[in-house]
């Protein structure tokens, strides 16, 4: 058996996690050919093929999957050991990987991270915008951002930013043509712009007024998968959109969109940044958590 390099196992795990050489190379800041050479060397050293490669995908062989199952806890222990050594540094360093939905990235996370990186210049941050609920440990993330109700029980959560509200909006031209809904029940007679999540489910719209609370699954001719596109559609007069306040506020203030059913909108929890409680966070992660706790969201608008 040829000599084995420990970093080859981490490369192998990254390729499987990312689903291919190109994505793993982008994550690690190297070339795809460099990773290919590493895997070739690892397979030659072990004397067995670890990856099946097609023009469209890369996935582990049976031997590769068995190796990966045994590697995962060992690699986690190595990362923890490195993090413990990093604690001895005067200044936090390393890379933080965070998975978050686009709205949280657009309106909270980028603002926070830009200021955090200014304060901690030796920390690198990678933000992946993703609406799917994933296992952040399995996917190699240090933290994720979701609504509170979406968090797994083995996670520690920290509130991120103020509470949220959804806005129900439409353009003046649409309302002139279709009329203005006075209650949520009127929406059944309107073209609502629907959103489909990556898992295939449609977003429901929640309403609350006094003791009257209910949800509807909107109907309409147009279904999209992002708030930005829904806002575009509403501005184009294609129907009534249901988007976070942060997206709609500039267009409401300018008069391009009309804020509807204001008295029926429930207050929602804030976003939460969460991380696993099974291991101690790195020095960089602890610095981010402390930064979040003292961050003044109102001072930044």
PDB file of C-alpha atoms in Angstrom:
ATOM      1  CA  UNK A   1       0.000   0.000   0.000  1.00  0.00           C
ATOM      2  CA  UNK A   2       1.327   3.416  -0.955  1.00  0.00           C
ATOM      3  CA  UNK A   3       1.672   6.155   1.684  1.00  0.00           C
ATOM      4  CA  UNK A   4      -1.619   7.736   2.750  1.00  0.00           C
ATOM      5  CA  UNK A   5      -2.129  11.459   3.273  1.00  0.00           C
ATOM      6  CA  UNK A   6      -4.653  12.396   5.950  1.00  0.00           C
ATOM      7  CA  UNK A   7      -5.831  15.445   4.013  1.00  0.00           C
ATOM      8  CA  UNK A   8      -6.871  13.105   1.179  1.00  0.00           C
ATOM      9  CA  UNK A   9      -9.693  11.766   3.361  1.00  0.00           C
ATOM     10  CA  UNK A  10     -10.990  15.280   3.963  1.00  0.00           C
ATOM     11  CA  UNK A  11     -10.884  15.935   0.210  1.00  0.00           C
ATOM     12  CA  UNK A  12     -12.797  12.690  -0.422  1.00  0.00           C
ATOM     13  CA  UNK A  13     -15.486  13.656   2.121  1.00  0.00           C
ATOM     14  CA  UNK A  14     -15.779  17.158   0.616  1.00  0.00           C
ATOM     15  CA  UNK A  15     -16.290  15.806  -2.920  1.00  0.00           C
ATOM     16  CA  UNK A  16     -19.108  13.500  -1.767  1.00  0.00           C
ATOM     17  CA  UNK A  17     -20.719  16.243   0.329  1.00  0.00           C
ATOM     18  CA  UNK A  18     -20.586  18.769  -2.521  1.00  0.00           C
ATOM     19  CA  UNK A  19     -21.719  16.258  -5.124  1.00  0.00           C
ATOM     20  CA  UNK A  20     -18.773  16.710  -7.460  1.00  0.00           C
ATOM     21  CA  UNK A  21     -15.215  17.849  -8.036  1.00  0.00           C
ATOM     22  CA  UNK A  22     -16.090  21.307  -9.321  1.00  0.00           C
ATOM     23  CA  UNK A  23     -18.230  22.295  -6.342  1.00  0.00           C
ATOM     24  CA  UNK A  24     -15.679  20.895  -3.893  1.00  0.00           C
ATOM     25  CA  UNK A  25     -12.884  22.741  -5.689  1.00  0.00           C
ATOM     26  CA  UNK A  26     -14.805  26.023  -5.434  1.00  0.00           C
ATOM     27  CA  UNK A  27     -15.408  25.415  -1.725  1.00  0.00           C
ATOM     28  CA  UNK A  28     -11.725  24.727  -1.058  1.00  0.00           C
ATOM     29  CA  UNK A  29     -10.309  27.356  -3.399  1.00  0.00           C
ATOM     30  CA  UNK A  30      -8.317  24.921  -5.561  1.00  0.00           C
ATOM     31  CA  UNK A  31      -8.597  23.451  -9.045  1.00  0.00           C
ATOM     32  CA  UNK A  32     -10.736  20.441  -9.933  1.00  0.00           C
ATOM     33  CA  UNK A  33      -7.673  18.746 -11.402  1.00  0.00           C
ATOM     34  CA  UNK A  34      -5.843  19.069  -8.071  1.00  0.00           C
ATOM     35  CA  UNK A  35      -8.704  17.294  -6.290  1.00  0.00           C
ATOM     36  CA  UNK A  36      -8.823  14.638  -9.000  1.00  0.00           C
ATOM     37  CA  UNK A  37      -5.117  13.937  -8.486  1.00  0.00           C
ATOM     38  CA  UNK A  38      -5.674  13.673  -4.728  1.00  0.00           C
ATOM     39  CA  UNK A  39      -8.480  11.139  -5.166  1.00  0.00           C
ATOM     40  CA  UNK A  40      -6.464   9.152  -7.708  1.00  0.00           C
ATOM     41  CA  UNK A  41      -3.627   8.981  -5.211  1.00  0.00           C
ATOM     42  CA  UNK A  42      -5.963   7.902  -2.415  1.00  0.00           C
ATOM     43  CA  UNK A  43      -7.574   5.180  -4.546  1.00  0.00           C
ATOM     44  CA  UNK A  44      -4.131   3.909  -5.615  1.00  0.00           C
ATOM     45  CA  UNK A  45      -2.927   3.883  -2.008  1.00  0.00           C
ATOM     46  CA  UNK A  46      -5.997   1.926  -0.862  1.00  0.00           C
ATOM     47  CA  UNK A  47      -6.088  -0.264  -3.963  1.00  0.00           C
ATOM     48  CA  UNK A  48      -9.827   0.214  -4.470  1.00  0.00           C
ATOM     49  CA  UNK A  49     -12.150   2.605  -6.270  1.00  0.00           C
ATOM     50  CA  UNK A  50     -13.952   5.026  -3.946  1.00  0.00           C
ATOM     51  CA  UNK A  51     -15.944   7.127  -6.394  1.00  0.00           C
ATOM     52  CA  UNK A  52     -18.108   6.399  -9.411  1.00  0.00           C
ATOM     53  CA  UNK A  53     -17.826   9.285 -11.857  1.00  0.00           C
ATOM     54  CA  UNK A  54     -20.154  10.113 -14.723  1.00  0.00           C
ATOM     55  CA  UNK A  55     -20.362  13.213 -16.887  1.00  0.00           C
ATOM     56  CA  UNK A  56     -23.148  14.546 -14.642  1.00  0.00           C
ATOM     57  CA  UNK A  57     -22.514  13.225 -11.147  1.00  0.00           C
ATOM     58  CA  UNK A  58     -20.068  11.782  -8.662  1.00  0.00           C
ATOM     59  CA  UNK A  59     -21.151   9.325  -5.979  1.00  0.00           C
ATOM     60  CA  UNK A  60     -19.344   6.893  -3.691  1.00  0.00           C
ATOM     61  CA  UNK A  61     -18.921   3.215  -4.441  1.00  0.00           C
ATOM     62  CA  UNK A  62     -19.924   0.711  -1.763  1.00  0.00           C
ATOM     63  CA  UNK A  63     -16.355   0.802  -0.455  1.00  0.00           C
ATOM     64  CA  UNK A  64     -16.355   4.585  -0.612  1.00  0.00           C
ATOM     65  CA  UNK A  65     -19.597   4.829   1.351  1.00  0.00           C
ATOM     66  CA  UNK A  66     -18.311   2.463   4.042  1.00  0.00           C
ATOM     67  CA  UNK A  67     -15.132   4.483   4.345  1.00  0.00           C
ATOM     68  CA  UNK A  68     -17.116   7.730   4.496  1.00  0.00           C
ATOM     69  CA  UNK A  69     -19.382   6.379   7.260  1.00  0.00           C
ATOM     70  CA  UNK A  70     -16.342   5.604   9.393  1.00  0.00           C
ATOM     71  CA  UNK A  71     -14.538   8.809   8.442  1.00  0.00           C
ATOM     72  CA  UNK A  72     -17.296  11.251   9.429  1.00  0.00           C
ATOM     73  CA  UNK A  73     -16.828  11.060  13.227  1.00  0.00           C
ATOM     74  CA  UNK A  74     -13.034  10.949  12.874  1.00  0.00           C
ATOM     75  CA  UNK A  75     -13.002  14.091  10.724  1.00  0.00           C
ATOM     76  CA  UNK A  76     -15.330  15.800  13.209  1.00  0.00           C
ATOM     77  CA  UNK A  77     -12.888  14.947  15.999  1.00  0.00           C
ATOM     78  CA  UNK A  78     -10.016  16.363  13.971  1.00  0.00           C
ATOM     79  CA  UNK A  79     -11.904  19.612  13.361  1.00  0.00           C
ATOM     80  CA  UNK A  80     -12.668  19.813  17.078  1.00  0.00           C
ATOM     81  CA  UNK A  81      -9.012  19.265  17.945  1.00  0.00           C
ATOM     82  CA  UNK A  82      -7.999  22.045  15.534  1.00  0.00           C
ATOM     83  CA  UNK A  83     -10.650  24.315  17.048  1.00  0.00           C
ATOM     84  CA  UNK A  84      -9.333  23.633  20.545  1.00  0.00           C
ATOM     85  CA  UNK A  85      -5.816  24.543  19.445  1.00  0.00           C
ATOM     86  CA  UNK A  86      -7.218  27.654  17.780  1.00  0.00           C
ATOM     87  CA  UNK A  87      -8.572  28.740  21.165  1.00  0.00           C
ATOM     88  CA  UNK A  88      -5.001  29.429  22.245  1.00  0.00           C
ATOM     89  CA  UNK A  89      -4.615  32.125  19.597  1.00  0.00           C
ATOM     90  CA  UNK A  90      -4.984  35.735  20.647  1.00  0.00           C
ATOM     91  CA  UNK A  91      -7.173  36.480  17.606  1.00  0.00           C
ATOM     92  CA  UNK A  92      -9.930  34.187  16.246  1.00  0.00           C
ATOM     93  CA  UNK A  93      -9.195  32.835  12.768  1.00  0.00           C
ATOM     94  CA  UNK A  94     -10.322  30.175  10.345  1.00  0.00           C
ATOM     95  CA  UNK A  95     -13.374  29.822   8.107  1.00  0.00           C
ATOM     96  CA  UNK A  96     -17.032  29.911   9.121  1.00  0.00           C
ATOM     97  CA  UNK A  97     -19.541  28.252   6.775  1.00  0.00           C
ATOM     98  CA  UNK A  98     -23.172  29.326   7.225  1.00  0.00           C
ATOM     99  CA  UNK A  99     -26.272  28.009   5.448  1.00  0.00           C
ATOM    100  CA  UNK A 100     -29.258  30.387   5.289  1.00  0.00           C
ATOM    101  CA  UNK A 101     -32.378  31.145   3.206  1.00  0.00           C
ATOM    102  CA  UNK A 102     -32.092  34.030   0.746  1.00  0.00           C
ATOM    103  CA  UNK A 103     -34.320  36.454   2.726  1.00  0.00           C
ATOM    104  CA  UNK A 104     -32.165  36.069   5.827  1.00  0.00           C
ATOM    105  CA  UNK A 105     -29.018  36.532   3.729  1.00  0.00           C
ATOM    106  CA  UNK A 106     -30.409  39.587   1.931  1.00  0.00           C
ATOM    107  CA  UNK A 107     -31.719  41.498   4.925  1.00  0.00           C
ATOM    108  CA  UNK A 108     -29.761  40.315   7.954  1.00  0.00           C
ATOM    109  CA  UNK A 109     -26.823  38.026   7.468  1.00  0.00           C
ATOM    110  CA  UNK A 110     -24.802  39.987   4.917  1.00  0.00           C
ATOM    111  CA  UNK A 111     -25.094  43.159   6.974  1.00  0.00           C
ATOM    112  CA  UNK A 112     -24.014  41.324  10.126  1.00  0.00           C
ATOM    113  CA  UNK A 113     -21.172  39.420   8.478  1.00  0.00           C
ATOM    114  CA  UNK A 114     -19.731  42.494   6.764  1.00  0.00           C
ATOM    115  CA  UNK A 115     -19.428  44.219  10.143  1.00  0.00           C
ATOM    116  CA  UNK A 116     -18.147  41.049  11.815  1.00  0.00           C
ATOM    117  CA  UNK A 117     -15.376  40.637   9.236  1.00  0.00           C
ATOM    118  CA  UNK A 118     -14.360  44.248   9.794  1.00  0.00           C
ATOM    119  CA  UNK A 119     -13.932  43.506  13.497  1.00  0.00           C
ATOM    120  CA  UNK A 120     -12.269  40.083  13.030  1.00  0.00           C
ATOM    121  CA  UNK A 121      -9.988  40.377  10.036  1.00  0.00           C
ATOM    122  CA  UNK A 122      -8.471  36.897  10.304  1.00  0.00           C
ATOM    123  CA  UNK A 123     -11.823  35.103  10.009  1.00  0.00           C
ATOM    124  CA  UNK A 124     -13.112  34.006   6.606  1.00  0.00           C
ATOM    125  CA  UNK A 125     -16.849  33.544   6.051  1.00  0.00           C
ATOM    126  CA  UNK A 126     -18.687  31.500   3.429  1.00  0.00           C
ATOM    127  CA  UNK A 127     -22.462  31.968   3.164  1.00  0.00           C
ATOM    128  CA  UNK A 128     -24.527  29.489   1.160  1.00  0.00           C
ATOM    129  CA  UNK A 129     -28.038  30.680   0.293  1.00  0.00           C
ATOM    130  CA  UNK A 130     -30.393  27.702   0.489  1.00  0.00           C
ATOM    131  CA  UNK A 131     -34.066  27.402   1.467  1.00  0.00           C
ATOM    132  CA  UNK A 132     -33.963  23.629   1.977  1.00  0.00           C
ATOM    133  CA  UNK A 133     -33.828  22.243   5.523  1.00  0.00           C
ATOM    134  CA  UNK A 134     -30.535  20.330   5.708  1.00  0.00           C
ATOM    135  CA  UNK A 135     -28.297  18.606   8.239  1.00  0.00           C
ATOM    136  CA  UNK A 136     -25.677  21.307   8.729  1.00  0.00           C
ATOM    137  CA  UNK A 137     -23.249  18.913  10.430  1.00  0.00           C
ATOM    138  CA  UNK A 138     -23.417  16.382   7.612  1.00  0.00           C
ATOM    139  CA  UNK A 139     -23.046  19.143   5.019  1.00  0.00           C
ATOM    140  CA  UNK A 140     -20.000  20.668   6.731  1.00  0.00           C
ATOM    141  CA  UNK A 141     -21.528  23.932   7.977  1.00  0.00           C
ATOM    142  CA  UNK A 142     -20.675  25.611  11.250  1.00  0.00           C
ATOM    143  CA  UNK A 143     -24.124  27.182  11.561  1.00  0.00           C
ATOM    144  CA  UNK A 144     -27.445  27.646   9.816  1.00  0.00           C
ATOM    145  CA  UNK A 145     -30.251  30.203   9.841  1.00  0.00           C
ATOM    146  CA  UNK A 146     -33.945  29.218   9.996  1.00  0.00           C
ATOM    147  CA  UNK A 147     -37.208  30.045  11.726  1.00  0.00           C
ATOM    148  CA  UNK A 148     -37.419  28.681  15.261  1.00  0.00           C
ATOM    149  CA  UNK A 149     -40.017  26.028  14.433  1.00  0.00           C
ATOM    150  CA  UNK A 150     -37.703  24.500  11.834  1.00  0.00           C
ATOM    151  CA  UNK A 151     -34.798  23.792  14.225  1.00  0.00           C
ATOM    152  CA  UNK A 152     -33.757  20.295  15.229  1.00  0.00           C
ATOM    153  CA  UNK A 153     -33.843  19.546  18.941  1.00  0.00           C
ATOM    154  CA  UNK A 154     -30.093  18.974  19.197  1.00  0.00           C
ATOM    155  CA  UNK A 155     -29.298  22.529  18.095  1.00  0.00           C
ATOM    156  CA  UNK A 156     -28.496  25.655  20.080  1.00  0.00           C
ATOM    157  CA  UNK A 157     -30.272  28.717  18.684  1.00  0.00           C
ATOM    158  CA  UNK A 158     -29.546  32.432  18.998  1.00  0.00           C
ATOM    159  CA  UNK A 159     -32.128  35.054  17.874  1.00  0.00           C
ATOM    160  CA  UNK A 160     -30.964  36.904  14.781  1.00  0.00           C
ATOM    161  CA  UNK A 161     -32.489  40.331  14.222  1.00  0.00           C
ATOM    162  CA  UNK A 162     -35.949  41.696  15.050  1.00  0.00           C
ATOM    163  CA  UNK A 163     -39.281  39.887  14.691  1.00  0.00           C
ATOM    164  CA  UNK A 164     -40.632  39.482  11.170  1.00  0.00           C
ATOM    165  CA  UNK A 165     -43.829  40.361   9.334  1.00  0.00           C
ATOM    166  CA  UNK A 166     -45.144  39.392   5.946  1.00  0.00           C
ATOM    167  CA  UNK A 167     -46.697  42.001   3.676  1.00  0.00           C
ATOM    168  CA  UNK A 168     -49.602  41.345   1.293  1.00  0.00           C
ATOM    169  CA  UNK A 169     -49.009  43.657  -1.667  1.00  0.00           C
ATOM    170  CA  UNK A 170     -50.271  44.440  -5.152  1.00  0.00           C
ATOM    171  CA  UNK A 171     -49.706  47.169  -7.716  1.00  0.00           C
ATOM    172  CA  UNK A 172     -52.220  50.006  -8.174  1.00  0.00           C
ATOM    173  CA  UNK A 173     -52.896  48.810 -11.721  1.00  0.00           C
ATOM    174  CA  UNK A 174     -53.805  45.309 -10.535  1.00  0.00           C
ATOM    175  CA  UNK A 175     -56.152  46.683  -7.853  1.00  0.00           C
ATOM    176  CA  UNK A 176     -57.827  49.015 -10.361  1.00  0.00           C
ATOM    177  CA  UNK A 177     -58.500  45.999 -12.569  1.00  0.00           C
ATOM    178  CA  UNK A 178     -59.399  43.359  -9.959  1.00  0.00           C
ATOM    179  CA  UNK A 179     -60.560  45.333  -6.936  1.00  0.00           C
ATOM    180  CA  UNK A 180     -59.098  45.518  -3.458  1.00  0.00           C
ATOM    181  CA  UNK A 181     -59.517  42.624  -0.965  1.00  0.00           C
ATOM    182  CA  UNK A 182     -60.929  43.821   2.360  1.00  0.00           C
ATOM    183  CA  UNK A 183     -60.454  40.556   4.264  1.00  0.00           C
ATOM    184  CA  UNK A 184     -58.301  37.474   3.641  1.00  0.00           C
ATOM    185  CA  UNK A 185     -61.443  35.599   2.598  1.00  0.00           C
ATOM    186  CA  UNK A 186     -61.642  37.878  -0.465  1.00  0.00           C
ATOM    187  CA  UNK A 187     -58.358  36.442  -1.770  1.00  0.00           C
ATOM    188  CA  UNK A 188     -60.191  33.451  -3.255  1.00  0.00           C
ATOM    189  CA  UNK A 189     -61.428  35.834  -5.950  1.00  0.00           C
ATOM    190  CA  UNK A 190     -57.943  37.135  -6.769  1.00  0.00           C
ATOM    191  CA  UNK A 191     -54.857  36.048  -8.665  1.00  0.00           C
ATOM    192  CA  UNK A 192     -52.381  35.278  -5.871  1.00  0.00           C
ATOM    193  CA  UNK A 193     -48.712  34.827  -6.673  1.00  0.00           C
ATOM    194  CA  UNK A 194     -47.803  31.510  -5.102  1.00  0.00           C
ATOM    195  CA  UNK A 195     -44.439  30.262  -3.856  1.00  0.00           C
ATOM    196  CA  UNK A 196     -43.244  26.675  -4.098  1.00  0.00           C
ATOM    197  CA  UNK A 197     -40.466  25.543  -1.761  1.00  0.00           C
ATOM    198  CA  UNK A 198     -37.535  23.370  -2.952  1.00  0.00           C
ATOM    199  CA  UNK A 199     -39.195  20.313  -1.396  1.00  0.00           C
ATOM    200  CA  UNK A 200     -42.279  20.859  -3.572  1.00  0.00           C
ATOM    201  CA  UNK A 201     -44.770  22.205  -1.016  1.00  0.00           C
ATOM    202  CA  UNK A 202     -46.643  25.459  -1.536  1.00  0.00           C
ATOM    203  CA  UNK A 203     -46.365  28.271   0.997  1.00  0.00           C
ATOM    204  CA  UNK A 204     -49.491  28.883   3.031  1.00  0.00           C
ATOM    205  CA  UNK A 205     -50.509  32.420   4.008  1.00  0.00           C
ATOM    206  CA  UNK A 206     -51.290  32.981   7.688  1.00  0.00           C
ATOM    207  CA  UNK A 207     -53.661  35.626   9.027  1.00  0.00           C
ATOM    208  CA  UNK A 208     -54.614  36.772  12.513  1.00  0.00           C
ATOM    209  CA  UNK A 209     -57.107  39.369  13.713  1.00  0.00           C
ATOM    210  CA  UNK A 210     -58.180  39.302  17.342  1.00  0.00           C
ATOM    211  CA  UNK A 211     -59.274  35.738  17.999  1.00  0.00           C
ATOM    212  CA  UNK A 212     -59.609  34.883  14.312  1.00  0.00           C
ATOM    213  CA  UNK A 213     -56.530  33.004  13.089  1.00  0.00           C
ATOM    214  CA  UNK A 214     -56.318  30.836  10.000  1.00  0.00           C
ATOM    215  CA  UNK A 215     -54.222  29.808   7.005  1.00  0.00           C
ATOM    216  CA  UNK A 216     -55.030  29.683   3.316  1.00  0.00           C
ATOM    217  CA  UNK A 217     -53.306  28.011   0.413  1.00  0.00           C
ATOM    218  CA  UNK A 218     -53.489  30.749  -2.234  1.00  0.00           C
ATOM    219  CA  UNK A 219     -54.717  30.136  -5.754  1.00  0.00           C
ATOM    220  CA  UNK A 220     -53.398  31.862  -8.844  1.00  0.00           C
ATOM    221  CA  UNK A 221     -51.935  31.369 -12.275  1.00  0.00           C
ATOM    222  CA  UNK A 222     -48.325  32.182 -11.379  1.00  0.00           C
ATOM    223  CA  UNK A 223     -46.086  30.097  -9.078  1.00  0.00           C
ATOM    224  CA  UNK A 224     -42.506  31.149  -8.296  1.00  0.00           C
ATOM    225  CA  UNK A 225     -39.722  30.095  -5.940  1.00  0.00           C
ATOM    226  CA  UNK A 226     -38.182  33.351  -4.701  1.00  0.00           C
ATOM    227  CA  UNK A 227     -39.343  36.525  -2.998  1.00  0.00           C
ATOM    228  CA  UNK A 228     -37.463  38.669  -5.502  1.00  0.00           C
ATOM    229  CA  UNK A 229     -39.387  37.149  -8.399  1.00  0.00           C
ATOM    230  CA  UNK A 230     -42.692  37.449  -6.541  1.00  0.00           C
ATOM    231  CA  UNK A 231     -42.002  41.124  -5.999  1.00  0.00           C
ATOM    232  CA  UNK A 232     -41.221  41.542  -9.703  1.00  0.00           C
ATOM    233  CA  UNK A 233     -44.502  39.885 -10.583  1.00  0.00           C
ATOM    234  CA  UNK A 234     -46.482  42.113  -8.195  1.00  0.00           C
ATOM    235  CA  UNK A 235     -44.835  45.237  -9.612  1.00  0.00           C
ATOM    236  CA  UNK A 236     -45.775  44.042 -13.101  1.00  0.00           C
ATOM    237  CA  UNK A 237     -49.433  43.809 -12.032  1.00  0.00           C
ATOM    238  CA  UNK A 238     -49.594  40.005 -12.221  1.00  0.00           C
ATOM    239  CA  UNK A 239     -51.359  39.506  -8.911  1.00  0.00           C
ATOM    240  CA  UNK A 240     -51.131  39.772  -5.129  1.00  0.00           C
ATOM    241  CA  UNK A 241     -47.827  38.802  -3.509  1.00  0.00           C
ATOM    242  CA  UNK A 242     -46.986  37.602  -0.001  1.00  0.00           C
ATOM    243  CA  UNK A 243     -43.408  38.649   0.844  1.00  0.00           C
ATOM    244  CA  UNK A 244     -41.435  39.704   3.893  1.00  0.00           C
ATOM    245  CA  UNK A 245     -41.794  43.360   4.818  1.00  0.00           C
ATOM    246  CA  UNK A 246     -38.113  43.980   4.145  1.00  0.00           C
ATOM    247  CA  UNK A 247     -38.562  43.133   0.466  1.00  0.00           C
ATOM    248  CA  UNK A 248     -41.684  45.225  -0.070  1.00  0.00           C
ATOM    249  CA  UNK A 249     -40.978  48.282   2.096  1.00  0.00           C
ATOM    250  CA  UNK A 250     -39.176  50.441  -0.537  1.00  0.00           C
ATOM    251  CA  UNK A 251     -41.913  49.853  -3.120  1.00  0.00           C
ATOM    252  CA  UNK A 252     -44.697  50.470  -0.587  1.00  0.00           C
ATOM    253  CA  UNK A 253     -43.085  53.755   0.466  1.00  0.00           C
ATOM    254  CA  UNK A 254     -42.710  54.846  -3.168  1.00  0.00           C
ATOM    255  CA  UNK A 255     -46.332  53.956  -4.024  1.00  0.00           C
ATOM    256  CA  UNK A 256     -45.392  51.306  -6.578  1.00  0.00           C
ATOM    257  CA  UNK A 257     -47.093  48.723  -4.361  1.00  0.00           C
ATOM    258  CA  UNK A 258     -50.089  48.976  -2.028  1.00  0.00           C
ATOM    259  CA  UNK A 259     -49.934  47.371   1.422  1.00  0.00           C
ATOM    260  CA  UNK A 260     -53.063  45.227   1.893  1.00  0.00           C
ATOM    261  CA  UNK A 261     -54.789  43.553   4.857  1.00  0.00           C
ATOM    262  CA  UNK A 262     -52.497  45.320   7.320  1.00  0.00           C
ATOM    263  CA  UNK A 263     -54.719  44.505  10.319  1.00  0.00           C
ATOM    264  CA  UNK A 264     -54.600  40.806   9.538  1.00  0.00           C
ATOM    265  CA  UNK A 265     -50.840  40.258   9.523  1.00  0.00           C
ATOM    266  CA  UNK A 266     -49.444  38.212  12.443  1.00  0.00           C
ATOM    267  CA  UNK A 267     -46.093  39.011  14.039  1.00  0.00           C
ATOM    268  CA  UNK A 268     -43.615  36.186  13.469  1.00  0.00           C
ATOM    269  CA  UNK A 269     -40.542  35.076  15.414  1.00  0.00           C
ATOM    270  CA  UNK A 270     -37.164  36.374  14.357  1.00  0.00           C
ATOM    271  CA  UNK A 271     -34.704  34.319  12.373  1.00  0.00           C
ATOM    272  CA  UNK A 272     -32.446  32.105  14.476  1.00  0.00           C
ATOM    273  CA  UNK A 273     -28.797  31.275  13.926  1.00  0.00           C
ATOM    274  CA  UNK A 274     -28.263  27.721  15.138  1.00  0.00           C
ATOM    275  CA  UNK A 275     -25.335  25.381  15.647  1.00  0.00           C
ATOM    276  CA  UNK A 276     -24.881  21.832  17.012  1.00  0.00           C
ATOM    277  CA  UNK A 277     -24.659  21.310  20.757  1.00  0.00           C
ATOM    278  CA  UNK A 278     -22.662  18.118  20.307  1.00  0.00           C
ATOM    279  CA  UNK A 279     -19.342  19.957  20.158  1.00  0.00           C
ATOM    280  CA  UNK A 280     -17.775  23.126  21.434  1.00  0.00           C
ATOM    281  CA  UNK A 281     -17.858  25.962  18.893  1.00  0.00           C
ATOM    282  CA  UNK A 282     -14.558  27.182  17.485  1.00  0.00           C
ATOM    283  CA  UNK A 283     -12.999  30.459  18.589  1.00  0.00           C
ATOM    284  CA  UNK A 284     -14.270  32.095  15.391  1.00  0.00           C
ATOM    285  CA  UNK A 285     -17.789  30.775  16.002  1.00  0.00           C
ATOM    286  CA  UNK A 286     -17.755  31.978  19.602  1.00  0.00           C
ATOM    287  CA  UNK A 287     -16.648  35.398  18.392  1.00  0.00           C
ATOM    288  CA  UNK A 288     -19.572  35.485  15.953  1.00  0.00           C
ATOM    289  CA  UNK A 289     -22.039  34.476  18.687  1.00  0.00           C
ATOM    290  CA  UNK A 290     -20.766  37.234  20.988  1.00  0.00           C
ATOM    291  CA  UNK A 291     -20.947  39.687  18.087  1.00  0.00           C
ATOM    292  CA  UNK A 292     -24.588  38.751  17.398  1.00  0.00           C
ATOM    293  CA  UNK A 293     -25.593  39.195  21.032  1.00  0.00           C
ATOM    294  CA  UNK A 294     -24.225  42.740  21.129  1.00  0.00           C
ATOM    295  CA  UNK A 295     -25.202  43.784  17.584  1.00  0.00           C
ATOM    296  CA  UNK A 296     -27.473  46.818  17.245  1.00  0.00           C
ATOM    297  CA  UNK A 297     -29.839  46.035  14.386  1.00  0.00           C
ATOM    298  CA  UNK A 298     -31.799  49.256  14.815  1.00  0.00           C
ATOM    299  CA  UNK A 299     -28.641  51.349  14.476  1.00  0.00           C
ATOM    300  CA  UNK A 300     -28.048  49.917  10.998  1.00  0.00           C
ATOM    301  CA  UNK A 301     -31.614  50.400   9.676  1.00  0.00           C
TER     302      UNK A 301
END
